[in-house]
Amino acid sequence: MSRFFSGKYARLTPYTPGEQPQDRQYIKLNTNESPFPPSPMAQRLARLEAGELQLYSDPACKKLVSAAAEAFGVRPDEIMFTNGSDDILNFAVMAFCDADHPAVFPDVTYGLYSVLCAVNGVPYEEIPLAEDFTLRVSDYCGVGKTVFLANPNAPTGIPLPRREIEKILSSNPDSVVVVDEAYVDFGGESCLGLIGTYKNLLVTRTFSKSRSLAGGRLGFGVGDRELIRDLNTLRYSTNPYNINRMTMMAGVGALADEKYFRACTEEIIRVRQETAAEMEKLGFEMTPSAANFLFVRHPKFGGAELYALLRDRGILVRHFETPRLKDYNRISVGSREDMRALLNALRELTGERA
Ligand code: PMP
């Protein structure tokens, strides 16, 4: 830490993103990226836009906002785009949390929530999930704090039905409820249909997973127009050109190519189910995932141990060395070929310990 670093950040522990190693070619199953390239339409529009990069991007993101409003059945003033959905989560903490409105989220969830609270000086409460990593909805009913829920949850992949989230929304009318739907396209039930009914609902989404644009950095929030106006106040006060021109057009192309989107997500769901069934045969236990990853443990391997054994074999998965997660690994669902390689490695490793 330099002597110039503000004291208000002295105790900040930054989020640790999944590894992006450059030392060798890995089968990358550690950051829940799509194994498929962006839609050809997204690629073509982004390439065309490269010739316009001398000009700033449209801060209002008009083309993208109107394409998304149409695709998701909401009004343009109910949407705001950001640089990945991490960015809108940060704006949501800035906008809707403070000492009088602390944040609340499960103890096992996306690790960035607590970091965003820390960097913004916001108090937060973590409510433990049940032993099987399910969420007790009653814990959040009438909690009176700004609620952050990943649905499906990370890293477990466990989804919550929309009617359960409605109980949280209706019992907390004076608090914002942020529903992070980063993985919803792989089998979750979206709350987008509740926009218009609940003024305290903010749904966040990303193009990083189901639309194969993780490197483009594109996310968005959908909510009541007054919430979106607040979020835009902060966006225009920090980085009004937060979406670059090429990403904006890649987003337009990705939304237009619904057929490609459906083919990719359906394939991931199929491969997830097949991989889960094969892993269960090898003795793995897992949470019921509705996301593009599996959260698994094996009685004969420690979590860190299995992570290291796979890494030695050129397969990268995500391990979290925290008390509740240390026996597990989160494995992204890759291509059929990636999963064949994974299963071969796992057959070999479990066979050695039979
Ligand atoms: N929410 C959850 C639950 C995630 O796992 C991720 C991916 N790390 C994100 C949001 C953010 O993704 P992105 O910033 O790429 O949109």
mmCIF file of C-alpha atoms and ligand atoms in Angstrom:
data_model
loop_
_atom_site.group_PDB
_atom_site.id
_atom_site.type_symbol
_atom_site.label_atom_id
_atom_site.label_comp_id
_atom_site.label_asym_id
_atom_site.label_seq_id
_atom_site.Cartn_x
_atom_site.Cartn_y
_atom_site.Cartn_z
ATOM 1 C CA MET A 1 0.000 0.000 0.000
ATOM 2 C CA SER A 2 1.441 3.419 -0.892
ATOM 3 C CA ARG A 3 1.376 6.180 1.689
ATOM 4 C CA PHE A 4 -1.070 7.973 -0.635
ATOM 5 C CA PHE A 5 -3.778 5.287 -0.551
ATOM 6 C CA SER A 6 -6.874 6.590 1.201
ATOM 7 C CA GLY A 7 -7.256 5.262 4.725
ATOM 8 C CA LYS A 8 -10.884 4.444 3.964
ATOM 9 C CA TYR A 9 -9.687 1.508 1.854
ATOM 10 C CA ALA A 10 -6.949 0.325 4.201
ATOM 11 C CA ARG A 11 -8.823 -2.836 5.220
ATOM 12 C CA LEU A 12 -10.286 -3.636 1.809
ATOM 13 C CA THR A 13 -9.728 -7.176 0.498
ATOM 14 C CA PRO A 14 -10.387 -7.117 -3.237
ATOM 15 C CA TYR A 15 -12.426 -9.782 -5.020
ATOM 16 C CA THR A 16 -10.300 -12.579 -6.498
ATOM 17 C CA PRO A 17 -11.443 -13.269 -10.069
ATOM 18 C CA GLY A 18 -11.076 -16.781 -11.498
ATOM 19 C CA GLU A 19 -7.634 -17.489 -12.914
ATOM 20 C CA GLN A 20 -6.895 -16.620 -16.540
ATOM 21 C CA PRO A 21 -3.529 -18.419 -16.777
ATOM 22 C CA GLN A 22 -1.333 -17.901 -19.834
ATOM 23 C CA ASP A 23 1.326 -20.541 -19.057
ATOM 24 C CA ARG A 24 -0.262 -23.348 -21.056
ATOM 25 C CA GLN A 25 -3.440 -24.332 -22.864
ATOM 26 C CA TYR A 26 -6.088 -25.363 -20.314
ATOM 27 C CA ILE A 27 -9.578 -26.689 -20.676
ATOM 28 C CA LYS A 28 -11.105 -23.708 -18.915
ATOM 29 C CA LEU A 29 -13.999 -24.706 -16.699
ATOM 30 C CA ASN A 30 -13.377 -22.127 -13.967
ATOM 31 C CA THR A 31 -15.171 -18.883 -14.851
ATOM 32 C CA ASN A 32 -18.503 -19.990 -16.316
ATOM 33 C CA GLU A 33 -17.735 -18.583 -19.754
ATOM 34 C CA SER A 34 -19.588 -19.928 -22.758
ATOM 35 C CA PRO A 35 -17.724 -22.596 -24.746
ATOM 36 C CA PHE A 36 -19.324 -21.136 -27.889
ATOM 37 C CA PRO A 37 -18.172 -18.026 -29.779
ATOM 38 C CA PRO A 38 -20.474 -14.996 -29.920
ATOM 39 C CA SER A 39 -23.303 -15.196 -32.473
ATOM 40 C CA PRO A 40 -22.017 -14.551 -36.016
ATOM 41 C CA MET A 41 -24.387 -11.575 -36.116
ATOM 42 C CA ALA A 42 -22.831 -10.120 -32.953
ATOM 43 C CA GLN A 43 -19.348 -10.603 -34.414
ATOM 44 C CA ARG A 44 -20.252 -8.976 -37.723
ATOM 45 C CA LEU A 45 -21.848 -5.887 -36.146
ATOM 46 C CA ALA A 46 -18.899 -5.466 -33.751
ATOM 47 C CA ARG A 47 -16.422 -5.712 -36.641
ATOM 48 C CA LEU A 48 -18.307 -3.102 -38.647
ATOM 49 C CA GLU A 49 -18.298 -0.781 -35.657
ATOM 50 C CA ALA A 50 -14.501 -1.003 -35.322
ATOM 51 C CA GLY A 51 -14.193 1.572 -38.102
ATOM 52 C CA GLU A 52 -16.062 4.132 -35.973
ATOM 53 C CA LEU A 53 -13.965 3.857 -32.849
ATOM 54 C CA GLN A 54 -12.645 7.421 -33.232
ATOM 55 C CA LEU A 55 -16.079 8.536 -32.029
ATOM 56 C CA TYR A 56 -17.451 8.218 -28.498
ATOM 57 C CA SER A 57 -20.194 5.689 -27.929
ATOM 58 C CA ASP A 58 -23.810 6.737 -27.343
ATOM 59 C CA PRO A 59 -24.113 7.316 -23.567
ATOM 60 C CA ALA A 60 -27.858 6.587 -23.755
ATOM 61 C CA CYS A 61 -27.159 3.256 -25.569
ATOM 62 C CA LYS A 62 -30.346 3.917 -27.580
ATOM 63 C CA LYS A 63 -30.031 1.109 -30.147
ATOM 64 C CA LEU A 64 -29.226 -1.464 -27.534
ATOM 65 C CA VAL A 65 -31.807 -0.246 -25.030
ATOM 66 C CA SER A 66 -34.599 -0.354 -27.592
ATOM 67 C CA ALA A 67 -33.548 -3.822 -28.828
ATOM 68 C CA ALA A 68 -33.484 -5.080 -25.231
ATOM 69 C CA ALA A 69 -36.800 -3.430 -24.312
ATOM 70 C CA GLU A 70 -38.395 -5.254 -27.211
ATOM 71 C CA ALA A 71 -36.678 -8.575 -26.460
ATOM 72 C CA PHE A 72 -37.572 -8.549 -22.757
ATOM 73 C CA GLY A 73 -41.018 -6.959 -22.968
ATOM 74 C CA VAL A 74 -40.292 -3.861 -20.884
ATOM 75 C CA ARG A 75 -40.110 -0.123 -21.578
ATOM 76 C CA PRO A 76 -36.846 1.550 -22.602
ATOM 77 C CA ASP A 77 -36.858 3.717 -19.463
ATOM 78 C CA GLU A 78 -36.903 0.529 -17.367
ATOM 79 C CA ILE A 79 -33.448 -0.617 -18.616
ATOM 80 C CA MET A 80 -29.880 0.541 -18.050
ATOM 81 C CA PHE A 81 -26.770 -1.036 -19.596
ATOM 82 C CA THR A 82 -23.433 -1.375 -17.830
ATOM 83 C CA ASN A 83 -19.912 -2.666 -18.309
ATOM 84 C CA GLY A 84 -20.694 -6.248 -17.331
ATOM 85 C CA SER A 85 -23.262 -6.896 -14.613
ATOM 86 C CA ASP A 86 -20.636 -6.408 -11.889
ATOM 87 C CA ASP A 87 -20.926 -2.746 -12.822
ATOM 88 C CA ILE A 88 -24.678 -2.537 -12.231
ATOM 89 C CA LEU A 89 -24.302 -4.438 -8.963
ATOM 90 C CA ASN A 90 -21.855 -1.742 -7.863
ATOM 91 C CA PHE A 91 -24.287 1.000 -8.900
ATOM 92 C CA ALA A 92 -27.061 -0.771 -6.988
ATOM 93 C CA VAL A 93 -24.953 -0.819 -3.813
ATOM 94 C CA MET A 94 -24.055 2.863 -4.307
ATOM 95 C CA ALA A 95 -27.657 3.843 -5.008
ATOM 96 C CA PHE A 96 -29.702 1.746 -2.597
ATOM 97 C CA CYS A 97 -27.456 0.956 0.386
ATOM 98 C CA ASP A 98 -26.049 3.034 3.223
ATOM 99 C CA ALA A 99 -25.861 2.982 7.031
ATOM 100 C CA ASP A 100 -29.673 3.256 7.212
ATOM 101 C CA HIS A 101 -30.205 0.694 4.459
ATOM 102 C CA PRO A 102 -27.667 -2.088 5.039
ATOM 103 C CA ALA A 103 -27.349 -4.909 2.539
ATOM 104 C CA VAL A 104 -28.320 -8.509 3.207
ATOM 105 C CA PHE A 105 -27.490 -11.673 1.263
ATOM 106 C CA PRO A 106 -26.815 -15.369 1.897
ATOM 107 C CA ASP A 107 -23.483 -16.460 3.406
ATOM 108 C CA VAL A 108 -22.899 -18.604 0.339
ATOM 109 C CA THR A 109 -23.385 -16.500 -2.783
ATOM 110 C CA TYR A 110 -21.499 -14.416 -5.330
ATOM 111 C CA GLY A 111 -18.409 -13.163 -3.497
ATOM 112 C CA LEU A 112 -18.488 -9.740 -5.075
ATOM 113 C CA TYR A 113 -21.513 -8.549 -3.061
ATOM 114 C CA SER A 114 -19.574 -8.257 0.186
ATOM 115 C CA VAL A 115 -16.615 -6.613 -1.576
ATOM 116 C CA LEU A 116 -18.905 -4.005 -3.160
ATOM 117 C CA CYS A 117 -20.370 -3.272 0.267
ATOM 118 C CA ALA A 118 -16.878 -2.917 1.734
ATOM 119 C CA VAL A 119 -15.603 -0.580 -0.983
ATOM 120 C CA ASN A 120 -18.709 1.580 -0.645
ATOM 121 C CA GLY A 121 -18.583 1.612 3.165
ATOM 122 C CA VAL A 122 -21.944 -0.130 3.457
ATOM 123 C CA PRO A 123 -22.763 -2.457 6.388
ATOM 124 C CA TYR A 124 -24.012 -5.897 5.406
ATOM 125 C CA GLU A 125 -25.463 -9.023 6.965
ATOM 126 C CA GLU A 126 -24.889 -12.550 5.661
ATOM 127 C CA ILE A 127 -27.686 -15.005 6.436
ATOM 128 C CA PRO A 128 -26.515 -18.641 6.484
ATOM 129 C CA LEU A 129 -28.116 -20.951 3.953
ATOM 130 C CA ALA A 130 -29.448 -24.263 5.253
ATOM 131 C CA GLU A 131 -27.076 -27.230 5.474
ATOM 132 C CA ASP A 132 -28.025 -28.326 1.938
ATOM 133 C CA PHE A 133 -27.371 -24.780 0.619
ATOM 134 C CA THR A 134 -31.074 -24.008 0.160
ATOM 135 C CA LEU A 135 -32.389 -20.585 1.098
ATOM 136 C CA ARG A 136 -35.097 -20.134 3.747
ATOM 137 C CA VAL A 137 -37.326 -17.493 2.200
ATOM 138 C CA SER A 138 -38.742 -16.589 5.614
ATOM 139 C CA ASP A 139 -35.269 -15.272 6.607
ATOM 140 C CA TYR A 140 -35.746 -12.453 4.113
ATOM 141 C CA CYS A 141 -39.446 -11.689 4.587
ATOM 142 C CA GLY A 142 -39.804 -8.285 6.252
ATOM 143 C CA VAL A 143 -36.012 -8.065 6.735
ATOM 144 C CA GLY A 144 -36.106 -4.319 5.942
ATOM 145 C CA LYS A 145 -32.669 -4.231 4.290
ATOM 146 C CA THR A 146 -31.518 -4.055 0.665
ATOM 147 C CA VAL A 147 -31.642 -7.681 -0.431
ATOM 148 C CA PHE A 148 -29.204 -9.219 -2.945
ATOM 149 C CA LEU A 149 -30.144 -12.641 -4.291
ATOM 150 C CA ALA A 150 -28.415 -14.479 -7.107
ATOM 151 C CA ASN A 151 -31.030 -16.640 -8.835
ATOM 152 C CA PRO A 152 -29.892 -19.298 -9.580
ATOM 153 C CA ASN A 153 -27.448 -18.885 -6.713
ATOM 154 C CA ALA A 154 -23.669 -19.057 -7.157
ATOM 155 C CA PRO A 155 -21.681 -21.217 -6.754
ATOM 156 C CA THR A 156 -24.417 -23.768 -5.968
ATOM 157 C CA GLY A 157 -26.638 -23.257 -9.041
ATOM 158 C CA ILE A 158 -29.734 -23.749 -6.871
ATOM 159 C CA PRO A 159 -32.723 -21.797 -8.245
ATOM 160 C CA LEU A 160 -35.554 -20.135 -6.326
ATOM 161 C CA PRO A 161 -39.061 -20.150 -7.800
ATOM 162 C CA ARG A 162 -40.417 -16.725 -8.735
ATOM 163 C CA ARG A 163 -43.336 -17.051 -6.309
ATOM 164 C CA GLU A 164 -40.836 -17.365 -3.441
ATOM 165 C CA ILE A 165 -39.055 -14.194 -4.511
ATOM 166 C CA GLU A 166 -42.435 -12.481 -4.693
ATOM 167 C CA LYS A 167 -42.881 -13.154 -0.966
ATOM 168 C CA ILE A 168 -39.613 -11.308 -0.312
ATOM 169 C CA LEU A 169 -40.624 -8.428 -2.598
ATOM 170 C CA SER A 170 -44.079 -7.964 -1.123
ATOM 171 C CA SER A 171 -42.919 -8.185 2.494
ATOM 172 C CA ASN A 172 -40.192 -5.549 1.995
ATOM 173 C CA PRO A 173 -42.016 -2.721 0.207
ATOM 174 C CA ASP A 174 -39.591 -0.088 1.520
ATOM 175 C CA SER A 175 -36.406 -1.911 0.519
ATOM 176 C CA VAL A 176 -34.934 -2.652 -2.879
ATOM 177 C CA VAL A 177 -34.601 -6.338 -3.758
ATOM 178 C CA VAL A 178 -31.880 -7.004 -6.322
ATOM 179 C CA VAL A 179 -32.302 -10.304 -8.170
ATOM 180 C CA ASP A 180 -29.064 -11.179 -9.967
ATOM 181 C CA GLU A 181 -30.096 -13.355 -12.910
ATOM 182 C CA ALA A 182 -26.619 -13.921 -14.368
ATOM 183 C CA TYR A 183 -27.412 -17.633 -14.877
ATOM 184 C CA VAL A 184 -31.180 -17.592 -15.333
ATOM 185 C CA ASP A 185 -31.099 -18.580 -19.017
ATOM 186 C CA PHE A 186 -29.865 -22.070 -18.100
ATOM 187 C CA GLY A 187 -33.022 -23.135 -16.306
ATOM 188 C CA GLY A 188 -34.051 -20.530 -13.711
ATOM 189 C CA GLU A 189 -37.361 -18.709 -13.507
ATOM 190 C CA SER A 190 -36.943 -15.007 -14.282
ATOM 191 C CA CYS A 191 -38.472 -12.157 -12.290
ATOM 192 C CA LEU A 192 -38.574 -9.860 -15.336
ATOM 193 C CA GLY A 193 -42.341 -10.458 -15.545
ATOM 194 C CA LEU A 194 -42.708 -8.815 -12.109
ATOM 195 C CA ILE A 195 -41.338 -5.454 -13.274
ATOM 196 C CA GLY A 196 -44.358 -3.167 -13.226
ATOM 197 C CA THR A 197 -45.870 -4.972 -10.247
ATOM 198 C CA TYR A 198 -43.099 -4.312 -7.715
ATOM 199 C CA LYS A 199 -41.504 -0.861 -7.564
ATOM 200 C CA ASN A 200 -38.728 -2.232 -5.333
ATOM 201 C CA LEU A 201 -37.474 -4.891 -7.783
ATOM 202 C CA LEU A 202 -34.211 -4.584 -9.707
ATOM 203 C CA VAL A 203 -33.290 -7.513 -11.949
ATOM 204 C CA THR A 204 -29.685 -7.664 -13.166
ATOM 205 C CA ARG A 205 -28.598 -9.649 -16.207
ATOM 206 C CA THR A 206 -25.405 -10.305 -18.136
ATOM 207 C CA PHE A 207 -24.369 -11.091 -21.707
ATOM 208 C CA SER A 208 -21.278 -12.883 -20.337
ATOM 209 C CA LYS A 209 -22.705 -16.389 -20.037
ATOM 210 C CA SER A 210 -25.696 -17.295 -22.213
ATOM 211 C CA ARG A 211 -24.789 -14.781 -24.924
ATOM 212 C CA SER A 212 -21.057 -15.575 -25.138
ATOM 213 C CA LEU A 213 -19.838 -12.006 -24.584
ATOM 214 C CA ALA A 214 -17.827 -12.217 -21.340
ATOM 215 C CA GLY A 215 -14.884 -10.412 -22.944
ATOM 216 C CA GLY A 216 -17.162 -7.725 -24.389
ATOM 217 C CA ARG A 217 -18.312 -6.757 -20.867
ATOM 218 C CA LEU A 218 -22.025 -6.156 -21.145
ATOM 219 C CA GLY A 219 -24.675 -6.312 -18.440
ATOM 220 C CA PHE A 220 -27.872 -4.492 -17.623
ATOM 221 C CA GLY A 221 -30.494 -3.822 -15.009
ATOM 222 C CA VAL A 222 -34.265 -3.790 -15.367
ATOM 223 C CA GLY A 223 -36.523 -2.113 -12.840
ATOM 224 C CA ASP A 224 -39.058 0.571 -12.176
ATOM 225 C CA ARG A 225 -38.174 3.716 -14.139
ATOM 226 C CA GLU A 226 -37.454 5.621 -10.915
ATOM 227 C CA LEU A 227 -34.873 3.036 -9.838
ATOM 228 C CA ILE A 228 -33.335 3.175 -13.317
ATOM 229 C CA ARG A 229 -33.248 6.963 -13.157
ATOM 230 C CA ASP A 230 -31.305 6.772 -9.841
ATOM 231 C CA LEU A 231 -28.866 4.277 -11.340
ATOM 232 C CA ASN A 232 -28.399 6.504 -14.385
ATOM 233 C CA THR A 233 -27.645 9.454 -12.110
ATOM 234 C CA LEU A 234 -24.712 7.474 -10.751
ATOM 235 C CA ARG A 235 -23.641 6.145 -14.146
ATOM 236 C CA TYR A 236 -23.577 9.669 -15.627
ATOM 237 C CA SER A 237 -21.681 10.830 -12.532
ATOM 238 C CA THR A 238 -18.930 8.238 -12.947
ATOM 239 C CA ASN A 239 -18.536 6.918 -16.503
ATOM 240 C CA PRO A 240 -21.235 7.949 -19.005
ATOM 241 C CA TYR A 241 -19.495 6.139 -21.899
ATOM 242 C CA ASN A 242 -19.362 2.868 -19.980
ATOM 243 C CA ILE A 243 -20.315 0.732 -22.990
ATOM 244 C CA ASN A 244 -17.870 0.849 -25.881
ATOM 245 C CA ARG A 245 -19.143 1.031 -29.462
ATOM 246 C CA MET A 246 -18.112 -2.492 -30.491
ATOM 247 C CA THR A 247 -19.699 -4.106 -27.450
ATOM 248 C CA MET A 248 -22.872 -2.106 -27.929
ATOM 249 C CA MET A 249 -23.284 -3.443 -31.450
ATOM 250 C CA ALA A 250 -22.266 -6.970 -30.425
ATOM 251 C CA GLY A 251 -25.122 -6.753 -27.916
ATOM 252 C CA VAL A 252 -27.573 -5.657 -30.614
ATOM 253 C CA GLY A 253 -26.454 -8.594 -32.777
ATOM 254 C CA ALA A 254 -26.682 -11.081 -29.905
ATOM 255 C CA LEU A 255 -30.250 -10.009 -29.135
ATOM 256 C CA ALA A 256 -31.268 -10.233 -32.786
ATOM 257 C CA ASP A 257 -29.957 -13.795 -33.094
ATOM 258 C CA GLU A 258 -32.484 -15.501 -30.830
ATOM 259 C CA LYS A 259 -32.070 -18.799 -32.668
ATOM 260 C CA TYR A 260 -28.357 -18.977 -31.869
ATOM 261 C CA PHE A 261 -28.993 -18.000 -28.241
ATOM 262 C CA ARG A 262 -31.564 -20.778 -27.881
ATOM 263 C CA ALA A 263 -29.315 -23.382 -29.511
ATOM 264 C CA CYS A 264 -26.395 -22.515 -27.210
ATOM 265 C CA THR A 265 -28.380 -22.486 -23.973
ATOM 266 C CA GLU A 266 -30.227 -25.720 -24.841
ATOM 267 C CA GLU A 267 -26.936 -27.442 -25.602
ATOM 268 C CA ILE A 268 -25.427 -26.303 -22.274
ATOM 269 C CA ILE A 269 -28.467 -27.622 -20.389
ATOM 270 C CA ARG A 270 -28.224 -30.987 -22.185
ATOM 271 C CA VAL A 271 -24.481 -31.288 -21.568
ATOM 272 C CA ARG A 272 -24.964 -30.280 -17.907
ATOM 273 C CA GLN A 273 -27.500 -33.058 -17.390
ATOM 274 C CA GLU A 274 -25.387 -35.680 -19.137
ATOM 275 C CA THR A 275 -22.239 -34.658 -17.263
ATOM 276 C CA ALA A 276 -24.050 -34.642 -13.921
ATOM 277 C CA ALA A 277 -25.376 -38.168 -14.530
ATOM 278 C CA GLU A 278 -21.892 -39.461 -15.438
ATOM 279 C CA MET A 279 -20.304 -37.767 -12.426
ATOM 280 C CA GLU A 280 -22.891 -39.272 -10.095
ATOM 281 C CA LYS A 281 -21.927 -42.704 -11.402
ATOM 282 C CA LEU A 282 -18.353 -41.907 -10.305
ATOM 283 C CA GLY A 283 -19.511 -41.140 -6.770
ATOM 284 C CA PHE A 284 -19.749 -37.346 -6.976
ATOM 285 C CA GLU A 285 -22.381 -35.516 -4.943
ATOM 286 C CA MET A 286 -23.762 -32.240 -6.238
ATOM 287 C CA THR A 287 -26.334 -29.532 -5.713
ATOM 288 C CA PRO A 288 -29.268 -29.433 -8.179
ATOM 289 C CA SER A 289 -27.882 -26.834 -10.583
ATOM 290 C CA ALA A 290 -30.010 -24.746 -12.934
ATOM 291 C CA ALA A 291 -26.917 -22.817 -14.083
ATOM 292 C CA ASN A 292 -24.056 -23.416 -16.528
ATOM 293 C CA PHE A 293 -21.922 -25.059 -13.850
ATOM 294 C CA LEU A 294 -21.966 -27.966 -11.427
ATOM 295 C CA PHE A 295 -21.035 -27.654 -7.760
ATOM 296 C CA VAL A 296 -19.568 -30.981 -6.745
ATOM 297 C CA ARG A 297 -17.700 -32.925 -4.101
ATOM 298 C CA HIS A 298 -16.394 -36.468 -3.835
ATOM 299 C CA PRO A 299 -16.083 -38.379 -0.546
ATOM 300 C CA LYS A 300 -12.571 -39.605 -1.445
ATOM 301 C CA PHE A 301 -11.054 -36.240 -2.411
ATOM 302 C CA GLY A 302 -10.577 -32.930 -0.667
ATOM 303 C CA GLY A 303 -11.790 -29.983 -2.754
ATOM 304 C CA ALA A 304 -8.351 -28.374 -3.047
ATOM 305 C CA GLU A 305 -6.835 -31.769 -3.815
ATOM 306 C CA LEU A 306 -9.200 -32.483 -6.701
ATOM 307 C CA TYR A 307 -8.673 -28.963 -8.039
ATOM 308 C CA ALA A 308 -4.893 -29.546 -8.090
ATOM 309 C CA LEU A 309 -5.141 -33.023 -9.648
ATOM 310 C CA LEU A 310 -7.304 -31.650 -12.466
ATOM 311 C CA ARG A 311 -5.018 -28.671 -12.956
ATOM 312 C CA ASP A 312 -2.076 -31.051 -13.407
ATOM 313 C CA ARG A 313 -4.111 -32.683 -16.170
ATOM 314 C CA GLY A 314 -4.718 -29.343 -17.904
ATOM 315 C CA ILE A 315 -8.270 -28.855 -16.623
ATOM 316 C CA LEU A 316 -9.058 -25.713 -14.678
ATOM 317 C CA VAL A 317 -12.007 -25.619 -12.259
ATOM 318 C CA ARG A 318 -12.888 -23.158 -9.485
ATOM 319 C CA HIS A 319 -12.107 -23.898 -5.871
ATOM 320 C CA PHE A 320 -13.092 -21.674 -2.931
ATOM 321 C CA GLU A 321 -11.107 -22.343 0.233
ATOM 322 C CA THR A 322 -13.771 -21.173 2.710
ATOM 323 C CA PRO A 323 -15.173 -23.282 5.563
ATOM 324 C CA ARG A 324 -18.484 -24.117 3.858
ATOM 325 C CA LEU A 325 -17.123 -24.543 0.335
ATOM 326 C CA LYS A 326 -13.724 -26.142 0.817
ATOM 327 C CA ASP A 327 -14.873 -29.710 0.042
ATOM 328 C CA TYR A 328 -16.360 -28.602 -3.271
ATOM 329 C CA ASN A 329 -15.363 -27.447 -6.722
ATOM 330 C CA ARG A 330 -17.420 -25.448 -9.169
ATOM 331 C CA ILE A 331 -17.092 -26.826 -12.682
ATOM 332 C CA SER A 332 -18.362 -24.795 -15.639
ATOM 333 C CA VAL A 333 -20.271 -26.700 -18.298
ATOM 334 C CA GLY A 334 -18.080 -26.519 -21.386
ATOM 335 C CA SER A 335 -18.401 -28.082 -24.795
ATOM 336 C CA ARG A 336 -19.177 -31.778 -25.200
ATOM 337 C CA GLU A 337 -15.500 -32.334 -25.968
ATOM 338 C CA ASP A 338 -14.373 -30.422 -22.840
ATOM 339 C CA MET A 339 -16.684 -32.514 -20.698
ATOM 340 C CA ARG A 340 -15.474 -35.744 -22.284
ATOM 341 C CA ALA A 341 -11.920 -34.793 -21.295
ATOM 342 C CA LEU A 342 -13.099 -33.903 -17.795
ATOM 343 C CA LEU A 343 -14.947 -37.200 -17.370
ATOM 344 C CA ASN A 344 -11.947 -39.169 -18.632
ATOM 345 C CA ALA A 345 -9.732 -37.459 -16.064
ATOM 346 C CA LEU A 346 -12.289 -38.067 -13.306
ATOM 347 C CA ARG A 347 -12.687 -41.743 -14.250
ATOM 348 C CA GLU A 348 -8.940 -42.164 -13.998
ATOM 349 C CA LEU A 349 -8.688 -40.341 -10.662
ATOM 350 C CA THR A 350 -11.653 -42.074 -9.008
ATOM 351 C CA GLY A 351 -10.524 -45.445 -10.437
ATOM 352 C CA GLU A 352 -7.165 -45.070 -8.662
ATOM 353 C CA ARG A 353 -8.993 -44.757 -5.324
ATOM 354 C CA ALA A 354 -11.639 -47.425 -5.824
HETATM 355 N N1 PMP B 1 -23.439 -12.336 -10.873
HETATM 356 C C1 PMP B 1 -23.004 -13.569 -10.629
HETATM 357 C C2 PMP B 1 -23.788 -14.442 -9.709
HETATM 358 C C3 PMP B 1 -21.833 -14.031 -11.246
HETATM 359 O O1 PMP B 1 -21.384 -15.260 -10.980
HETATM 360 C C4 PMP B 1 -21.133 -13.185 -12.135
HETATM 361 C C5 PMP B 1 -19.890 -13.685 -12.841
HETATM 362 N N2 PMP B 1 -18.733 -13.640 -12.123
HETATM 363 C C6 PMP B 1 -21.617 -11.885 -12.322
HETATM 364 C C7 PMP B 1 -22.779 -11.496 -11.692
HETATM 365 C C8 PMP B 1 -20.905 -10.864 -13.134
HETATM 366 O O2 PMP B 1 -20.686 -11.172 -14.435
HETATM 367 P P1 PMP B 1 -20.342 -10.063 -15.502
HETATM 368 O O3 PMP B 1 -19.735 -8.861 -14.798
HETATM 369 O O4 PMP B 1 -19.396 -10.710 -16.449
HETATM 370 O O5 PMP B 1 -21.636 -9.673 -16.130
#
